Tab-separated table of C-alpha atoms and ligand atoms in Angstrom:
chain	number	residue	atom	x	y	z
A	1479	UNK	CA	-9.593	183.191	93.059
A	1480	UNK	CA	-6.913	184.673	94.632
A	1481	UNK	CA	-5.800	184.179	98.096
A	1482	UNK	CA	-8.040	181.152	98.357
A	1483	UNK	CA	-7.094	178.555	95.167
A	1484	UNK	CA	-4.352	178.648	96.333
A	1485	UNK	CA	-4.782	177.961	99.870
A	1486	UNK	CA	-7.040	174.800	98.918
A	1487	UNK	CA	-5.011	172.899	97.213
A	1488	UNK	CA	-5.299	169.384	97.779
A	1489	UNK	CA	-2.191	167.897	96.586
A	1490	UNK	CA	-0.458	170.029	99.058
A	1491	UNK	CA	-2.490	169.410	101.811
A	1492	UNK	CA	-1.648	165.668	101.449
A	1493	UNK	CA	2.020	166.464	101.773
A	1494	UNK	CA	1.549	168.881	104.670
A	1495	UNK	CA	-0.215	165.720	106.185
A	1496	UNK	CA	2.496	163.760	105.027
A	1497	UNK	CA	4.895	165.930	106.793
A	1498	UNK	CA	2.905	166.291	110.235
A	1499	UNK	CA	2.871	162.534	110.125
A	1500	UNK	CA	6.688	162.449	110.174
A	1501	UNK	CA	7.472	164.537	113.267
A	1502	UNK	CA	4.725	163.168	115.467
A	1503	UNK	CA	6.147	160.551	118.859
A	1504	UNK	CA	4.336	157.382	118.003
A	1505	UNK	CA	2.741	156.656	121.164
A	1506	UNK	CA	2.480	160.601	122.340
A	1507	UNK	CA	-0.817	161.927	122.504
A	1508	UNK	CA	-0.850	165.738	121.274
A	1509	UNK	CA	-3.637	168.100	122.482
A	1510	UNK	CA	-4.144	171.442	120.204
A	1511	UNK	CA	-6.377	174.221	120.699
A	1512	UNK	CA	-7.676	176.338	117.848
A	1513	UNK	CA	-9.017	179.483	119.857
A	1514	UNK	CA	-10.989	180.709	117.395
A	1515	UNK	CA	-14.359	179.237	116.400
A	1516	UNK	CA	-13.550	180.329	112.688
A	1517	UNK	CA	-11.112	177.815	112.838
A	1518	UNK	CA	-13.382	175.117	113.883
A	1519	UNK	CA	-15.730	175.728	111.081
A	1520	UNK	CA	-12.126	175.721	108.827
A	1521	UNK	CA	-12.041	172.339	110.524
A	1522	UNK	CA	-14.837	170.011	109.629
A	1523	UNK	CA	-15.817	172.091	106.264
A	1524	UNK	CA	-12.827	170.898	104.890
A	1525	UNK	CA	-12.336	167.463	107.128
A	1526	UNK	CA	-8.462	168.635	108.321
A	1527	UNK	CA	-8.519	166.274	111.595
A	1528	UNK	CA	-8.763	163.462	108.774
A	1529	UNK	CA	-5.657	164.569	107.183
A	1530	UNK	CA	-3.895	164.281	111.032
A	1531	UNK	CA	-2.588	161.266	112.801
A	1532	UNK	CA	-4.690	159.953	115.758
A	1533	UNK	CA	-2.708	160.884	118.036
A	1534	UNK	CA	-3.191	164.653	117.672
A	1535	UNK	CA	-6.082	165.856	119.093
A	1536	UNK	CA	-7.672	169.252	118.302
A	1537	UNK	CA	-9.596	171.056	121.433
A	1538	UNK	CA	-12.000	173.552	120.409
A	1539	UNK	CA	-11.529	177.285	122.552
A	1540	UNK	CA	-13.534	179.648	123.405
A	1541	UNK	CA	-13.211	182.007	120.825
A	1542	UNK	CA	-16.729	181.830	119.129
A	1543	UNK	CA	-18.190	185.804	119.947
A	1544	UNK	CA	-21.672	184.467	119.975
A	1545	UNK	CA	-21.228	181.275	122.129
A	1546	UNK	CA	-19.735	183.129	125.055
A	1547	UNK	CA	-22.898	185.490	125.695
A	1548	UNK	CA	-24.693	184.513	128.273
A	1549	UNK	CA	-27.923	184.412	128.832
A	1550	UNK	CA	-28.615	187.286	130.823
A	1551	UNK	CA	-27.377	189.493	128.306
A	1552	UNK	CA	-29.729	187.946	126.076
A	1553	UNK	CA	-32.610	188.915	128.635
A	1554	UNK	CA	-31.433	192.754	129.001
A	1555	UNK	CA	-31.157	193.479	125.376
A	1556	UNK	CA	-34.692	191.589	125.239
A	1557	UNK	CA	-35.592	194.623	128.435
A	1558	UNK	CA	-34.096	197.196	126.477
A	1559	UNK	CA	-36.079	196.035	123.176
A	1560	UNK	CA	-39.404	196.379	124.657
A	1561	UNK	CA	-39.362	200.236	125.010
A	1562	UNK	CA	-41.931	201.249	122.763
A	1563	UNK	CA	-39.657	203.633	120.759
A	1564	UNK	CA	-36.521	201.046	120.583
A	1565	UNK	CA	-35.447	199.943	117.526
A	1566	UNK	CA	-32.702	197.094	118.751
A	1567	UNK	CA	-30.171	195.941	115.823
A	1568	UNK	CA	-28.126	193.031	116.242
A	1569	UNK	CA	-25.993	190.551	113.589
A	1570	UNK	CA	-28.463	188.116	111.834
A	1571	UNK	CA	-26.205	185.251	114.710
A	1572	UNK	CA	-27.349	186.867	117.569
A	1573	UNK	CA	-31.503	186.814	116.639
A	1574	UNK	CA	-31.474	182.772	117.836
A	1575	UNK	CA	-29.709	182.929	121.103
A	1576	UNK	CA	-31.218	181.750	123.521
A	1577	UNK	CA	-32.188	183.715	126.871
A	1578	UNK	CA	-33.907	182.690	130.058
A	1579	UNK	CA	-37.258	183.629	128.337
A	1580	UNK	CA	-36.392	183.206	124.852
A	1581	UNK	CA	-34.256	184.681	122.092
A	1582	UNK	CA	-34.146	187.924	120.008
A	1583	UNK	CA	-36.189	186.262	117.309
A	1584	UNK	CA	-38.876	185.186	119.950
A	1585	UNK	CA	-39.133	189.003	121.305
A	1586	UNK	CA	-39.117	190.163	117.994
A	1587	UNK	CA	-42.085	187.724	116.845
A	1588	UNK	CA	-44.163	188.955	120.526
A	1589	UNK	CA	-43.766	192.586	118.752
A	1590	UNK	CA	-40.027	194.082	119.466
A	1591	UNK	CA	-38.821	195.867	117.190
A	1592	UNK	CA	-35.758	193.900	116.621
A	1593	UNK	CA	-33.273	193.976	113.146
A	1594	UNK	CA	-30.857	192.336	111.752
A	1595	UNK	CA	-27.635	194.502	110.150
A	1596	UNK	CA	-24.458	193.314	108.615
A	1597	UNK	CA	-22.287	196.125	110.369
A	1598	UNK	CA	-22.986	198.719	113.288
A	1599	UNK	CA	-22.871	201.316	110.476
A	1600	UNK	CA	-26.105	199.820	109.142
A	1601	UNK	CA	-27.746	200.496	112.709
A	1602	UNK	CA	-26.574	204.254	112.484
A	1603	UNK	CA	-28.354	204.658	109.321
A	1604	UNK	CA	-30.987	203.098	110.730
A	1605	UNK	CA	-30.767	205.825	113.583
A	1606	UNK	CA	-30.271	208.659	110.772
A	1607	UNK	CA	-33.572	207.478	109.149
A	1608	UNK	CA	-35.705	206.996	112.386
A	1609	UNK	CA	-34.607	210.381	114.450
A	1610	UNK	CA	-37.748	209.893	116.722
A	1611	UNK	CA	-36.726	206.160	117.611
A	1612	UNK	CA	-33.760	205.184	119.967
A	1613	UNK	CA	-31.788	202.646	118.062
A	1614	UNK	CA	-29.372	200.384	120.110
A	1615	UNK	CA	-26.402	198.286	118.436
A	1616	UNK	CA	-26.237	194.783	120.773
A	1617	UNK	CA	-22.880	194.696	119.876
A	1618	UNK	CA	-20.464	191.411	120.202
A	1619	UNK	CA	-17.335	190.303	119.054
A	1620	UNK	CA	-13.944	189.923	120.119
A	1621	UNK	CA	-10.888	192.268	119.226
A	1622	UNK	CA	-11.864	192.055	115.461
A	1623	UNK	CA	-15.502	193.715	115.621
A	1624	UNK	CA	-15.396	196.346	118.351
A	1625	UNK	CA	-12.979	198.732	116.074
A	1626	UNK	CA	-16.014	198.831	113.765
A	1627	UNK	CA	-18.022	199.825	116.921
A	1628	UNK	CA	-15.850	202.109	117.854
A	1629	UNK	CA	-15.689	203.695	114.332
A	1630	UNK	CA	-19.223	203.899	114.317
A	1631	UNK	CA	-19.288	205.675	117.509
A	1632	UNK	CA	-17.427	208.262	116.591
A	1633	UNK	CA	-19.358	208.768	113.539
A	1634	UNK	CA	-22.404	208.614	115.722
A	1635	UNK	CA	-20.827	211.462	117.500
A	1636	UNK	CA	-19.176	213.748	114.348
A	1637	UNK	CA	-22.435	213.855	112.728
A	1638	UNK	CA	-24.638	214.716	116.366
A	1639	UNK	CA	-26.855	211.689	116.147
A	1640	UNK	CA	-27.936	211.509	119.805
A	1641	UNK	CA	-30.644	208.064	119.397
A	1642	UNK	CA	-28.011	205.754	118.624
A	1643	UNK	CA	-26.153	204.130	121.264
A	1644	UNK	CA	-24.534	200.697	121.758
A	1645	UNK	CA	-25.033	197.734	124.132
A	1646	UNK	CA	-21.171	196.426	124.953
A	1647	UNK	CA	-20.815	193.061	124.906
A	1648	UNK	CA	-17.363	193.230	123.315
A	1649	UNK	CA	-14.854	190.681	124.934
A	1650	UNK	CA	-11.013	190.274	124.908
A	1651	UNK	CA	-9.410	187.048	123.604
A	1652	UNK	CA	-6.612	186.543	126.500
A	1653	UNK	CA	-7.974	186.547	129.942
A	1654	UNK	CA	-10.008	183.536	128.812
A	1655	UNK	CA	-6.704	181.811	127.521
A	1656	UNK	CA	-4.697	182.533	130.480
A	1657	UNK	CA	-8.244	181.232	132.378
A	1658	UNK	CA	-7.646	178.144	130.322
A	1659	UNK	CA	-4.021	177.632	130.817
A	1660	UNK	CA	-4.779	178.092	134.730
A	1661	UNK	CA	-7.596	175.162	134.786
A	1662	UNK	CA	-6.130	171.857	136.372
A	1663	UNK	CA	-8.989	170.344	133.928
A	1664	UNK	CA	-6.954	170.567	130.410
A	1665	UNK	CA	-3.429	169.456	129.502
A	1666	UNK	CA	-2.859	171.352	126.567
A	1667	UNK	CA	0.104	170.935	123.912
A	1668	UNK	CA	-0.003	174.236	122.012
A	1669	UNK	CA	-2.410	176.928	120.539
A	1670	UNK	CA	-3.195	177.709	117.267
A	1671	UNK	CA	-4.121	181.320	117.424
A	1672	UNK	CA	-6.593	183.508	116.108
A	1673	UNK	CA	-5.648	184.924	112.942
A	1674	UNK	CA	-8.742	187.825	112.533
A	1675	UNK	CA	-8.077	189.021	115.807
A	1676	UNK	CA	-4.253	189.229	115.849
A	1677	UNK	CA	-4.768	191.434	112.383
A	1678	UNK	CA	-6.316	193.756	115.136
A	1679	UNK	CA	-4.099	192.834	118.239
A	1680	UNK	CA	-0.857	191.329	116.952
A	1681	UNK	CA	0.770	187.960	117.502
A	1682	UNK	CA	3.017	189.351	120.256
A	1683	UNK	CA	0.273	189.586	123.278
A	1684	UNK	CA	0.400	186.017	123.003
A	1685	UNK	CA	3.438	185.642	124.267
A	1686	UNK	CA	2.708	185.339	127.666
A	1687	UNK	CA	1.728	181.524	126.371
A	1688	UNK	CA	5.279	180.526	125.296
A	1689	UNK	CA	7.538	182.409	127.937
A	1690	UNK	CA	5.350	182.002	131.280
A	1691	UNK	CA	2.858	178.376	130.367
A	1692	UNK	CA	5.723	177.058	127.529
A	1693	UNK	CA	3.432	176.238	125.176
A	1694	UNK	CA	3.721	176.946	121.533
A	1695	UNK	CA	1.958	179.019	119.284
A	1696	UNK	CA	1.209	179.419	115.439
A	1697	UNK	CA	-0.986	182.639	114.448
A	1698	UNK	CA	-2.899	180.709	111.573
A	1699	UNK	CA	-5.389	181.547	108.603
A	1700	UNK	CA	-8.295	180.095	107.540
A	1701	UNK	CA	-8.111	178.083	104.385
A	1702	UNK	CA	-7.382	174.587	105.147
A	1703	UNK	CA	-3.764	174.476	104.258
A	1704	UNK	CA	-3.165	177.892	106.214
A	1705	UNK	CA	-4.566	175.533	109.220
A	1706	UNK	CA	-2.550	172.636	108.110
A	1707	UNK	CA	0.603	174.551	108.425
A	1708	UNK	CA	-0.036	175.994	111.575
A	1709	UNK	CA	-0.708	172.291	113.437
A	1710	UNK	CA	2.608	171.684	111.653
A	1711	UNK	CA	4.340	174.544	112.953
A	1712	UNK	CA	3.079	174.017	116.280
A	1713	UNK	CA	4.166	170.307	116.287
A	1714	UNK	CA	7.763	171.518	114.632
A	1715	UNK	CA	8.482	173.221	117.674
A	1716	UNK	CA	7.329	170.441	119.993
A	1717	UNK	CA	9.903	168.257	118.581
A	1718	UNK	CA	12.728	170.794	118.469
A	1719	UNK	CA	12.008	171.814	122.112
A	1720	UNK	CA	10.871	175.125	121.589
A	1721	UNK	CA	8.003	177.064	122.555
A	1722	UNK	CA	7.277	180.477	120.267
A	1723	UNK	CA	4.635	182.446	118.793
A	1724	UNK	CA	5.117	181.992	115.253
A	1725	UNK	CA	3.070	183.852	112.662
A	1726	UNK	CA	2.249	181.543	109.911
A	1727	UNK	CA	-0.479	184.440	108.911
A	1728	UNK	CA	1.968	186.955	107.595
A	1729	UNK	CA	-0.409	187.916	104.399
A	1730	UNK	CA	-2.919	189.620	107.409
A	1731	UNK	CA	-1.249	189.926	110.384
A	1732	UNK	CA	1.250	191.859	111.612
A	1733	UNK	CA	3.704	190.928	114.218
A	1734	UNK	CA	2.447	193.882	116.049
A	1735	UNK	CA	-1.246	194.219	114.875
A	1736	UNK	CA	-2.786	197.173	113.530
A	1737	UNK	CA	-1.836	200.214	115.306
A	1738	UNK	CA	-4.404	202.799	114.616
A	1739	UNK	CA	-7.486	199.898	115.287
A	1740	UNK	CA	-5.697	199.780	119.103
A	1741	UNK	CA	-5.277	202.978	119.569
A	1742	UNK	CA	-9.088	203.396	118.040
A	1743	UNK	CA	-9.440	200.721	120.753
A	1744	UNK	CA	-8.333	202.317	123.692
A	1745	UNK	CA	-10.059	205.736	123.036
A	1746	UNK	CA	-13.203	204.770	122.575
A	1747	UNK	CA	-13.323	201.552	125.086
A	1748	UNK	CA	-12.086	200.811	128.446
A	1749	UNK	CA	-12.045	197.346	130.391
A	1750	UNK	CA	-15.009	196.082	132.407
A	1751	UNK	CA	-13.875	195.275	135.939
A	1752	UNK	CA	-15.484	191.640	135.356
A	1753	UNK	CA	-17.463	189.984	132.719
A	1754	UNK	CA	-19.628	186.958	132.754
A	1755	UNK	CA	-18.606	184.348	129.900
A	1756	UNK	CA	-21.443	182.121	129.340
A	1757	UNK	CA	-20.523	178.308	130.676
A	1758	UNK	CA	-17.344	179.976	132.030
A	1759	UNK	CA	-18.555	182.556	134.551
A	1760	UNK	CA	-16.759	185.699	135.351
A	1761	UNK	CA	-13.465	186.649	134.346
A	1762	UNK	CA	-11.768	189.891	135.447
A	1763	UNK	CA	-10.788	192.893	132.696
A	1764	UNK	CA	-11.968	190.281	130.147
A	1765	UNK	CA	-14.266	192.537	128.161
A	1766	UNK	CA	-14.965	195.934	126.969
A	1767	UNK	CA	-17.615	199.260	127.683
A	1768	UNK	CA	-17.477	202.385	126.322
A	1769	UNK	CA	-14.805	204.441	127.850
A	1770	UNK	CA	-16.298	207.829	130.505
A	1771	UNK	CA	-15.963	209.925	127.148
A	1772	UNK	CA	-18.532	208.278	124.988
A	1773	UNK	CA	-21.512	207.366	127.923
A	1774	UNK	CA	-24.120	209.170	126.358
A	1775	UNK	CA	-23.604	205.978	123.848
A	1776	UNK	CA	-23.912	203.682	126.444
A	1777	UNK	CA	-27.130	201.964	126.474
A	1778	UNK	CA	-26.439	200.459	129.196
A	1779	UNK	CA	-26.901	203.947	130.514
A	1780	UNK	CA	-29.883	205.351	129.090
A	1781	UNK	CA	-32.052	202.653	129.728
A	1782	UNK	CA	-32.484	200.676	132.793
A	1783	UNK	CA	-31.104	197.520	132.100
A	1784	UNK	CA	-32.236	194.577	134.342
A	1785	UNK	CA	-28.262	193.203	134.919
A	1786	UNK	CA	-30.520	189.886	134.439
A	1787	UNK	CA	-28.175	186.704	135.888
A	1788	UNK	CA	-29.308	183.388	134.622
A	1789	UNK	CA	-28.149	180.237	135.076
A	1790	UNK	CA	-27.351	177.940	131.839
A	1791	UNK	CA	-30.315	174.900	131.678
A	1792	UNK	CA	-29.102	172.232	133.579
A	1793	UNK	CA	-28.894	169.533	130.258
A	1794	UNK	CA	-26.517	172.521	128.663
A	1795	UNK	CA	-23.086	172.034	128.415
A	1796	UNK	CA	-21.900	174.715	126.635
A	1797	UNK	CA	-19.075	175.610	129.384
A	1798	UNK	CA	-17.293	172.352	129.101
A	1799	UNK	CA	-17.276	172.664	125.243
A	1800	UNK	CA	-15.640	176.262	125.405
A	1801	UNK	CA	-13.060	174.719	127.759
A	1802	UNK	CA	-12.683	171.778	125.370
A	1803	UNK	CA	-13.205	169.894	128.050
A	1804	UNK	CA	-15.772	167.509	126.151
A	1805	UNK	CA	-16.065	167.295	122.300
A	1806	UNK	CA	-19.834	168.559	121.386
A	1807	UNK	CA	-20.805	164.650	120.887
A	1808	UNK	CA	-20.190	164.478	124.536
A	1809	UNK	CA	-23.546	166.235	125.316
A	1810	UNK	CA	-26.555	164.593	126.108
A	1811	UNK	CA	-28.683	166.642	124.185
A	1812	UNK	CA	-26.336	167.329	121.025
A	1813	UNK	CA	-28.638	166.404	118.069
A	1814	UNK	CA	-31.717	165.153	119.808
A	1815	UNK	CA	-32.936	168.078	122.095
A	1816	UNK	CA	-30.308	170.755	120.488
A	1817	UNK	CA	-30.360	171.455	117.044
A	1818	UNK	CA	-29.520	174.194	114.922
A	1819	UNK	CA	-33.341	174.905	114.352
A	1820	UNK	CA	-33.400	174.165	118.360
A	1821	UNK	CA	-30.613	175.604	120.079
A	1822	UNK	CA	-30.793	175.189	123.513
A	1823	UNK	CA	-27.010	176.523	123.819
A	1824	UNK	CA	-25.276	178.989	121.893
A	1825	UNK	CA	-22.736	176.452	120.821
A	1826	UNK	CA	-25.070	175.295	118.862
A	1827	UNK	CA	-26.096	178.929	117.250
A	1828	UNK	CA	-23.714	180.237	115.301
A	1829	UNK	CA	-21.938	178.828	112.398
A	1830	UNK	CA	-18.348	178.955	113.835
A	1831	UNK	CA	-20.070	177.239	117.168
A	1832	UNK	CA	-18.376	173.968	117.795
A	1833	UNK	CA	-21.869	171.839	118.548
A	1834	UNK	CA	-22.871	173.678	115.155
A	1835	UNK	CA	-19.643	172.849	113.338
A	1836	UNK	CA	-19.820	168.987	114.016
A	1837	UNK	CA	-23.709	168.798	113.611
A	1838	UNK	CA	-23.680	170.541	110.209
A	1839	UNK	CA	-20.752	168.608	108.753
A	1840	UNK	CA	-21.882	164.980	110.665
A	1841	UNK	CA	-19.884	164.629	113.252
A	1842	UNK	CA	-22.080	163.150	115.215
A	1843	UNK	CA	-19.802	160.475	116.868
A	1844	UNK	CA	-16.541	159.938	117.758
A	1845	UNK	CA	-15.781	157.787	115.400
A	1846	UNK	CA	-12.687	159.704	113.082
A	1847	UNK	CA	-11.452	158.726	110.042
A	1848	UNK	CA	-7.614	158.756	109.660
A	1849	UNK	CA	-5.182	158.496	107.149
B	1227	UNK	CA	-13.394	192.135	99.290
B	1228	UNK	CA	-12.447	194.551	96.530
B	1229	UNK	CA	-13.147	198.136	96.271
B	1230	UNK	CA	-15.191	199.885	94.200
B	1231	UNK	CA	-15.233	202.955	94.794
B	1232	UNK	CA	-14.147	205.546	97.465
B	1233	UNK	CA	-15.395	208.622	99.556
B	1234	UNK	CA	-12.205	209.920	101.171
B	1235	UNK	CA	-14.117	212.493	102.672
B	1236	UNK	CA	-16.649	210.025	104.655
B	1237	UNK	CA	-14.046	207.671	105.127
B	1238	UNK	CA	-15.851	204.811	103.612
B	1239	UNK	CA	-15.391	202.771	100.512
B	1240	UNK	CA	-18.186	200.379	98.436
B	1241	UNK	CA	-16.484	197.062	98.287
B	1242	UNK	CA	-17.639	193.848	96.422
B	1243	UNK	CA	-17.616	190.424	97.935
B	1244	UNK	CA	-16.667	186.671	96.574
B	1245	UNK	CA	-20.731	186.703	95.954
B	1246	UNK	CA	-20.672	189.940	94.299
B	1247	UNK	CA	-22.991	191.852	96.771
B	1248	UNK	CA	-21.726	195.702	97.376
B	1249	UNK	CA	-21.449	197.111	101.050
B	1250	UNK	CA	-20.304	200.215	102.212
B	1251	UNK	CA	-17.075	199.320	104.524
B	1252	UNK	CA	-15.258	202.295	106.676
B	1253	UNK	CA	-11.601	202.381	106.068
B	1254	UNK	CA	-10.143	204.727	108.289
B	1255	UNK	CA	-7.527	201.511	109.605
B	1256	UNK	CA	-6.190	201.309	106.238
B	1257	UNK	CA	-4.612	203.968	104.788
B	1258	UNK	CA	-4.611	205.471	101.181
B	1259	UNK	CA	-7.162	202.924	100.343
B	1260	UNK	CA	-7.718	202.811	96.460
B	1261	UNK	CA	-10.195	201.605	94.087
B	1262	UNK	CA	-8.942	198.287	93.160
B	1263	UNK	CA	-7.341	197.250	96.718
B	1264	UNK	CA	-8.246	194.157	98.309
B	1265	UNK	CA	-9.162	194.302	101.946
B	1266	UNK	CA	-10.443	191.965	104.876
B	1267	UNK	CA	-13.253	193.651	106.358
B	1268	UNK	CA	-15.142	192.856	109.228
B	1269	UNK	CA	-18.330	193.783	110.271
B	1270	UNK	CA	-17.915	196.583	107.488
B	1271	UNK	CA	-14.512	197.835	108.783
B	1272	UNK	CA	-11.233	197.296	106.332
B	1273	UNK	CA	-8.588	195.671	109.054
B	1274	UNK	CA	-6.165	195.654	106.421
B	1275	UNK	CA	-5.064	195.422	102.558
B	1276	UNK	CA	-4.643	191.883	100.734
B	1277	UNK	CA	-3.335	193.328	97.799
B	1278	UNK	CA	-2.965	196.724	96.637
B	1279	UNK	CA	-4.239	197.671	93.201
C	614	SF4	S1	-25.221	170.341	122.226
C	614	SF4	FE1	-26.326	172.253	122.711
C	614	SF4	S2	-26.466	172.335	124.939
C	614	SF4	FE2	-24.944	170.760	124.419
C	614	SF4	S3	-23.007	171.856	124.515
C	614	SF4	FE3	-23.703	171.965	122.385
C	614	SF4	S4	-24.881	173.874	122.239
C	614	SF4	FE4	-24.602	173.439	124.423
């Protein structure tokens, strides 16, 4: 198939290997974050750390939409869910996060009326076909998802459908990095950035990483030798002494994203003064609400929401693995008390997840296998 | 995914995945979207063309 054959070729990826093997310091240790939790999945489905030396470490970020809600927001969509005439819609990733008294899937089974959709355009139908039920979109997702929000807003709003409105929980990729680069707790070498969301937002708001922190960047795909080439490109520039965003994504992205998605963006959104990042607390114009304009779409609005603040459980660690602080291994309960089936953080939830990632594809220990 | 078929006037196309499975995707971020096209969509929004026709 097109576009991914080609990307998956194995020969290839031995030489990239190959190639990352011969620029590498024997005896320097290289740290490398992959922002995006599509990238981790990328990761261990296709078992790229085994095709790197030992020396170069990959740190998983925070960029997983699901893993950063916290639990709060779990609660008040949970609040909002119980009005009798709510219909709450969410993606199928979101039903098994847990809350501080349970998930979506748990309110749904105690009698919420609580659906699954593949897009926010499926909840709008849903709100065309139910005119005497409220229907709320709990929507999530960085930079990549909210356009469809916002498209589905104004949609919402062309056609006068007044029981549809949206619960924001739409974040922005870079306050968290710059968070990151601020914490005295990582050393970081360079970033391998997050290809879906830099279709929407560009490569060149990340920047700010080479000229002010001097770390390099490679905007990267997702088929294992797009991911391969970006740890190369990122390494290339360590040993010529540069630091740049490079775009190794050119078939998606462009250097300057998609123009009509941000200006889509900024009319139908503004910035939150503060958001709460689950395992990484608040973090200032870091995430998205609808902008004055479009508050009769707010659900946030129309129903009182709780503003429910919950602390993580105390055995989670979820916060340290966004950081890439710890590797998921590192928690006590990965695999024994937290599962998949038993999530106890969202790590563990959805499928790009880190804890999820290394369960699912056995990396259980730290044991690595390297070529 | 690759498109199908498409309603101009409603902005939205019907686009078939690697699976096969059809789903109505709104493409008002790509322009002159035809039937044929390749696109990345997420959460049923077109971000951009793979390949034209
Ligand atoms: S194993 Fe579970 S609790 Fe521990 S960090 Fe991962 S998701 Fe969080």
């Amino acid at each position: 198939m097109k576009f991914v054959d080609e990307f998956r070729d194995a020969a290839l990826g031995e030489k990239l290997s190959a190639e990352i093997a011969s620029i590498v310091e024997p005896g320097r240790h290289y740290k490398i974050m992959e922002v995006c939790g599509g990238h981790t999945h990328t990761i261990y489905r296709y078992g790229i750390d085994d095709l790197l030396p030992a020396n170069v470490e990959l740190v998983h970020g925070p960029g997983c939409p699901v893993c950063v809600i916290p639990m709060g927001r779990v609660d008040d969509g949970v609040a909002i869910a119980r009005h009798a005439d709510v219909i709450l819609t969410c993606f199928g990733d979101m039903m098994r996060v847990p809350g501080g008294n349970g998930s979506f899937l748990d309110a749904k089974a105690a009698g919420a009326d609580i659906r699954m959709v593949y897009s926010p355009l499926d909840a709008l139908r849903i709100a065309r076909e139910h005119p005497d039920r409220q229907v709320v979109f709990f929507a999530i997702g960085f930079e990549t998802t909210a356009p469809s929000t916002a498209l589905t807003v104004l949609r919402a709003r062309a056609e006068g459908i007044r029981n549809f409105t949206v619960m924001c929980n739409h974040v922005t990729i870079l306050p968290p990095l710059r968070a990151l680069l601020e914490s005295p707790d990582l050393r970081l070498d360079g970033f391998i950035g997050p290809g879906h969301v830099c279709t929407v937002v560009g490569a060149r708001p990340f920047e700010f990483i080479a000229t002010q922190y001097h770390k390099p960047v490679a905007v990267s795909g997702f088929e294992p030798l797009d991911f391969l080439q970006s740890v190369y490109m990122v390494l290339k520039q360590l040993a010529d002494g540069r630091c740049e965003v490079e775009n190794q994504y050119t078939r998606v992205v462009p250097y300057d994203g998609n123009l009509q998605a941000l200006k889509l963006l900024s009319q139908v959104f503004e910035l939150r003064p503060h958001f709460e990042w689950r395992g990484l607390g608040f973090i200032s114009q870091s995430a998205l609400q609808l902008a004055p304009e479009f508050r009769e779409y707010d659900a946030e609005i129309r129903f009182a929401v709780p503003g429910i603040r919950v602390a993580d459980p105390k055995a989670c660690q979820c916060g340290e693995v966004l950081k890439g602080v710890i590797k998921p291994w590192e928690c006590k309960v990965f695999g024994t008390a937290c599962t998949p089936e038993h999530p106890i953080g969202t790590c563990m939830v959805s499928s790009e997840g880190a804890c999820a990632a290394y369960y699912n594809f056995g990396r259980v220990a730290r044991e690595r296998v390297v070529v | 995914m690759r498109v199908t078929s498409v309603d101009d006037t409603c902005g939205i196309a019907v686009c078939v995945g690697e699976r096969g499975s059809a789903i109505e995707v709104m493409i008002a971020l790509v322009s002159a979207v035809r039937i044929g096209d390749v696109l990345l969509v997420h959460a049923g929004t077109a971000l951009t063309r793979l390949a034209p026709a």
